[in-house]
Coordinates of C-alpha atoms in Angstrom, one line a residue:
M1253 CA 0.3 0.4 -0.2
K1254 CA 2.9 2.3 0.9
K1255 CA 4.5 2.0 -2.1
I1256 CA 1.2 2.6 -4.4
L1257 CA 0.5 5.7 -2.4
I1258 CA 4.9 7.1 -3.4
L1259 CA 3.8 6.4 -6.9
I1260 CA 0.2 8.0 -7.2
L1261 CA 1.9 10.7 -5.3
C1262 CA 4.6 11.0 -7.5
F1263 CA 2.9 11.3 -10.6
A1264 CA 0.1 13.7 -9.4
T1265 CA 3.4 16.1 -8.4
I1266 CA 4.7 15.5 -12.1
N1267 CA 1.7 16.2 -14.0
S1268 CA 0.7 19.4 -11.3
L1269 CA 4.1 21.0 -11.8
A1270 CA 3.3 20.1 -15.8
A1271 CA 0.1 21.8 -15.7
K1272 CA 1.3 24.7 -14.4
K1273 CA 3.7 24.9 -17.7
F1274 CA 1.2 24.7 -19.7
M1275 CA 1.3 27.5 -23.0
K1276 CA -0.9 27.7 -26.0
P1277 CA 1.5 26.9 -29.2
E1278 CA 1.3 30.9 -29.9
N1279 CA 3.0 32.2 -27.1
A1280 CA 6.7 33.7 -28.3
E1281 CA 8.1 31.6 -25.5
F1282 CA 6.6 28.0 -26.0
L1283 CA 7.3 28.4 -29.7
R1284 CA 11.4 29.0 -28.2
G1285 CA 11.0 25.8 -26.9
V1286 CA 9.7 23.7 -30.1
L1287 CA 12.4 25.3 -32.0
R1288 CA 15.3 23.8 -28.9
Y1289 CA 13.7 20.5 -29.5
I1290 CA 13.9 20.5 -33.0
Y1291 CA 17.7 22.1 -33.2
F1292 CA 18.4 19.2 -30.4
W1293 CA 16.8 16.6 -32.7
H1294 CA 16.4 17.4 -36.2
L1295 CA 18.3 20.2 -37.2
D1296 CA 21.1 19.8 -39.8
P1297 CA 22.8 22.6 -41.0
A1298 CA 20.8 22.7 -44.3
H1299 CA 18.6 24.5 -42.0
F1300 CA 20.4 26.9 -39.4
F1301 CA 19.6 30.3 -39.9
E1302 CA 22.2 33.3 -40.0
D1303 CA 23.1 35.0 -37.9
D1304 CA 21.7 38.6 -37.7
P1305 CA 20.7 40.2 -34.7
D1306 CA 18.2 42.6 -36.6
T1307 CA 16.2 39.7 -38.1
N1308 CA 12.9 37.7 -37.0
I1309 CA 12.3 34.7 -37.8
E1310 CA 8.9 34.1 -39.1
V1311 CA 6.9 31.3 -37.3
Y1312 CA 3.3 30.3 -39.0
V1313 CA 0.6 29.0 -36.4
K1314 CA -2.7 27.4 -37.1
K1315 CA -4.7 25.6 -35.2
N1316 CA -6.3 22.5 -37.1
S1317 CA -9.9 20.0 -36.6
Y1318 CA -8.9 16.7 -35.6
S1319 CA -11.2 14.5 -35.1
K1320 CA -14.5 14.0 -35.7
D1321 CA -14.4 11.7 -33.3
L1322 CA -17.0 13.2 -30.6
N1323 CA -15.0 11.4 -28.0
N1324 CA -11.9 12.9 -29.3
N1325 CA -10.5 16.4 -27.4
S1326 CA -7.2 16.5 -29.0
I1327 CA -6.2 19.7 -29.9
R1328 CA -4.1 19.4 -32.6
Y1329 CA -1.9 22.9 -34.2
E1330 CA 0.8 23.2 -37.4
L1331 CA 3.5 25.3 -37.5
I1332 CA 5.5 25.9 -40.6
I1333 CA 9.1 28.0 -40.5
P1334 CA 9.6 29.0 -43.9
D1335 CA 13.1 29.9 -43.7
L1336 CA 14.1 26.6 -42.3
N1337 CA 11.7 24.8 -45.2
L1338 CA 10.3 23.0 -41.7
G1339 CA 6.6 21.6 -40.7
I1340 CA 6.0 20.6 -37.4
D1341 CA 2.7 19.3 -36.2
L1342 CA 1.5 19.7 -32.5
V1343 CA -1.4 17.7 -30.7
K1344 CA -2.4 18.1 -27.3
A1345 CA -4.2 14.5 -26.7
N1346 CA -7.1 14.0 -25.0
Y1347 CA -9.3 10.8 -25.6
K1348 CA -9.8 7.3 -24.6
I1349 CA -8.6 3.8 -25.4
R1350 CA -12.0 2.1 -24.6
E1351 CA -10.6 -1.3 -24.7
L1352 CA -8.1 -1.0 -22.6
D1353 CA -10.1 1.4 -20.0
L1354 CA -6.7 4.3 -20.4
Q1355 CA -7.3 8.1 -20.9
I1356 CA -4.9 9.6 -22.8
T1357 CA -3.5 13.3 -22.3
N1358 CA -1.2 15.3 -22.2
S1359 CA -0.2 18.2 -20.1
S1360 CA 0.7 20.4 -22.5
F1361 CA 1.2 20.6 -26.3
K1362 CA 3.9 18.0 -28.0
V1363 CA 5.7 17.8 -31.3
V1364 CA 4.1 14.3 -32.9
A1365 CA 5.9 14.8 -36.5
V1366 CA 8.7 17.3 -37.5
N1367 CA 9.1 17.7 -42.1
P1368 CA 12.1 18.8 -42.3
D1369 CA 11.7 19.3 -46.3
F1370 CA 8.8 21.9 -45.8
R1371 CA 8.4 23.8 -48.8
E1372 CA 4.6 24.0 -50.0
P1373 CA 3.2 28.3 -50.1
I1374 CA 1.6 28.9 -47.3
T1375 CA -1.6 29.7 -48.5
N1376 CA -4.5 29.5 -45.3
K1377 CA -5.2 32.7 -43.6
N1378 CA -6.3 31.0 -40.8
F1379 CA -2.6 30.6 -40.3
Q1380 CA -1.0 33.7 -37.2
V1381 CA 2.6 34.8 -37.4
R1382 CA 4.9 35.2 -35.0
L1383 CA 8.4 36.8 -35.2
L1384 CA 11.4 35.9 -33.0
S1385 CA 14.5 37.4 -32.5
E1386 CA 16.8 35.0 -35.0
G1387 CA 19.9 37.1 -33.1
K1388 CA 18.6 36.0 -29.7
M1389 CA 17.3 32.7 -30.5
M1390 CA 20.9 31.6 -32.0
K1391 CA 22.5 32.8 -29.0
K1392 CA 19.8 30.7 -27.2
L1393 CA 20.4 27.8 -28.8
F1394 CA 24.1 28.1 -28.9
Q1395 CA 24.4 28.4 -25.0
S1396 CA 21.7 25.8 -24.2
R1397 CA 23.2 23.7 -26.9
Y1398 CA 24.9 21.2 -23.7
R1399 CA 22.1 19.8 -21.5
P1400 CA 22.7 17.3 -19.9
A1401 CA 20.0 14.1 -19.2
V1402 CA 18.0 14.1 -15.8
L1403 CA 16.0 11.3 -15.4
S1404 CA 13.5 11.9 -11.9
G1405 CA 12.6 8.7 -10.0
C1406 CA 9.6 7.9 -11.4
V1407 CA 10.5 8.1 -15.1
K1408 CA 13.8 6.1 -14.0
T1409 CA 12.1 3.3 -13.2
N1410 CA 9.7 2.7 -15.5
I1411 CA 12.1 3.4 -18.5
Y1412 CA 14.6 0.5 -16.3
N1413 CA 11.6 -1.6 -16.0
S1414 CA 10.4 -1.8 -19.4
L1415 CA 14.3 -2.4 -21.2
V1416 CA 14.1 -5.8 -18.6
K1417 CA 10.6 -5.9 -20.7
L1418 CA 11.7 -5.0 -23.8
S1419 CA 15.4 -6.9 -23.8
K1420 CA 13.1 -9.9 -22.7
L1421 CA 11.0 -10.0 -25.6
E1422 CA 13.6 -8.9 -28.3
L1423 CA 16.3 -11.6 -27.7
G1424 CA 13.8 -14.8 -26.2
H1425 CA 15.5 -15.2 -23.2
P1426 CA 15.8 -13.0 -19.6
L1427 CA 19.3 -11.4 -19.5
K1428 CA 22.8 -14.0 -19.5
K1429 CA 25.1 -10.8 -18.9
S1430 CA 24.9 -7.5 -18.6
H1431 CA 23.7 -5.2 -21.2
V1432 CA 24.8 -1.2 -21.4
F1433 CA 21.7 1.4 -22.2
F1434 CA 21.8 5.3 -22.9
V1435 CA 18.8 7.1 -22.3
G1436 CA 18.7 10.4 -23.9
P1437 CA 17.4 13.9 -22.8
L1438 CA 13.8 14.0 -22.3
S1439 CA 11.7 17.2 -23.7
D1440 CA 8.6 19.1 -22.1
Y1441 CA 8.3 19.5 -26.5
S1442 CA 7.9 15.7 -27.5
N1443 CA 7.3 12.6 -25.7
D1444 CA 9.5 10.9 -27.1
I1445 CA 12.6 8.7 -25.5
W1446 CA 15.4 7.5 -27.2
I1447 CA 18.1 5.0 -26.2
F1448 CA 20.9 3.6 -27.4
W1449 CA 21.1 -0.5 -26.6
E1450 CA 25.0 -0.3 -26.9
T1451 CA 25.1 -4.4 -26.1
E1452 CA 22.7 -5.0 -29.0
R1453 CA 24.4 -2.2 -31.4
K1454 CA 20.3 -0.9 -31.5
L1455 CA 18.3 2.0 -31.1
V1456 CA 14.9 2.4 -29.2
R1457 CA 12.3 4.5 -29.5
F1458 CA 9.8 4.6 -26.5
S1459 CA 6.5 6.7 -27.6
S1460 CA 2.6 7.1 -26.7
A1461 CA 0.3 10.1 -27.4
S1462 CA 0.1 10.1 -23.5
D1463 CA 3.0 11.9 -21.3
Y1464 CA 5.7 9.5 -20.7
T1465 CA 5.4 11.1 -16.6
S1466 CA 1.5 9.8 -17.1
K1467 CA 0.8 5.5 -15.8
A1468 CA -0.9 5.5 -19.4
Y1469 CA 1.8 6.1 -21.1
W1470 CA 3.9 2.9 -19.7
Q1471 CA 1.2 0.4 -19.5
L1472 CA 0.8 0.8 -23.2
L1473 CA 4.2 -0.1 -23.5
P1474 CA 5.5 -2.0 -25.4
I1475 CA 3.1 -1.2 -28.2
Y1476 CA 5.1 1.8 -28.7
V1477 CA 8.3 1.1 -29.4
K1478 CA 10.2 0.9 -32.2
I1479 CA 13.7 -0.9 -32.8
Y1480 CA 16.3 0.1 -35.6
D1481 CA 19.1 -2.5 -35.9
L1482 CA 22.7 -0.7 -36.8
D1483 CA 23.5 -3.3 -39.1
S1484 CA 20.6 -3.6 -40.9
N1485 CA 18.5 -0.4 -40.5
V1486 CA 20.0 2.5 -41.0
V1487 CA 19.8 4.4 -44.4
V1488 CA 21.7 7.4 -46.4
S1489 CA 18.8 8.8 -47.3
L1490 CA 15.2 7.6 -46.7
S1491 CA 14.8 7.6 -51.0
E1492 CA 16.8 4.0 -51.0
V1493 CA 13.7 2.7 -48.6
S1494 CA 10.7 4.6 -50.0
G1495 CA 7.5 4.0 -48.4
S1496 CA 9.0 2.2 -45.6
N1497 CA 9.2 3.3 -42.0
A1498 CA 11.7 0.9 -40.4
Y1499 CA 14.9 2.7 -41.3
I1500 CA 16.3 6.0 -40.1
T1501 CA 19.4 7.7 -42.0
K1502 CA 22.8 8.1 -40.4
S1503 CA 22.8 11.5 -39.9
F1504 CA 19.9 10.9 -38.5
A1505 CA 21.1 7.6 -35.9
G1506 CA 24.4 9.6 -35.3
R1507 CA 22.7 12.4 -33.8
I1508 CA 20.5 10.0 -31.7
M1509 CA 23.9 7.6 -30.6
F1510 CA 25.5 11.7 -29.6
N1511 CA 22.5 13.0 -27.9
C1512 CA 22.0 9.3 -25.5
I1513 CA 25.9 8.8 -24.7
V1514 CA 27.1 12.4 -24.8
E1515 CA 24.3 14.1 -22.7
G1516 CA 22.1 10.9 -21.8
K1517 CA 22.3 8.9 -18.6
K1518 CA 24.1 5.5 -18.7
I1519 CA 21.8 2.1 -17.1
I1520 CA 23.3 -1.0 -17.3
I1521 CA 21.1 -4.2 -16.7
K1522 CA 23.1 -7.4 -15.8
N1523 CA 20.1 -9.7 -15.2
Q1524 CA 16.4 -10.1 -14.5
D1525 CA 16.9 -12.4 -11.3
K1526 CA 19.7 -9.6 -9.8
I1527 CA 16.4 -7.2 -10.7
T1528 CA 13.9 -9.0 -9.4
T1529 CA 15.5 -10.5 -6.2
K1530 CA 16.4 -6.6 -5.4
Q1531 CA 12.9 -5.2 -6.5
E1532 CA 12.0 -8.2 -3.8
T1533 CA 13.9 -7.2 -1.0
K1534 CA 12.2 -3.5 -1.6
K1535 CA 9.0 -4.4 -0.8

């Protein structure tokens, strides 16, 4: 009972703190946060701003209709940054998976898709335009380029336990030797969790429409797990495997590994027997 109470308090505290930070996508501070996330995980040299302090970055913001399902109260926004040829989809989820009796919610808007080659003309008049100082933005991005990962107790425990289950499913047996994982920095602007499974030479992505601070996120795993083998699922260009989502590019794989190893947290799992024994001892 004590353990359950601690978990409930943990999730309640995290969610209440996140709720206080809620901002609409039109908010300049929110847009700067999204750009920092994109800078960290998606930008490459072709997308870079020129460091001109007198120039503004134009961000086009539009609220979209989401679903005709009356039980789906999710809200979707679209961001377009013409100077970078970037299209970004944001969602604040709010719906129920009836089959699992799970309520899927977000405390704030999350990046769910990034189009790094968005070149369509902006003709819709429903877009609002927000201007961000290019010079200040670039200075902020440079100053915040290194932020080591900090994993809270609850999230770290959930990642740890999920990796134990995932490794058993992937290998077909409990771990028989030490396995090394590197967990990349988490973001308030995405529910993706990237992990480099060094021992097996694989990249793992945990993802869900729900917040990673919620119980629903971890209850849905391993449904929302994607594994990329570095020896067979990496290509130079996605045009090589058009229509398939089983691959990532070499440049993106390198970025993930850098973020996980250099700025992430190292987790070593020895074997399931020791983990089970340790958990039983705590009880």
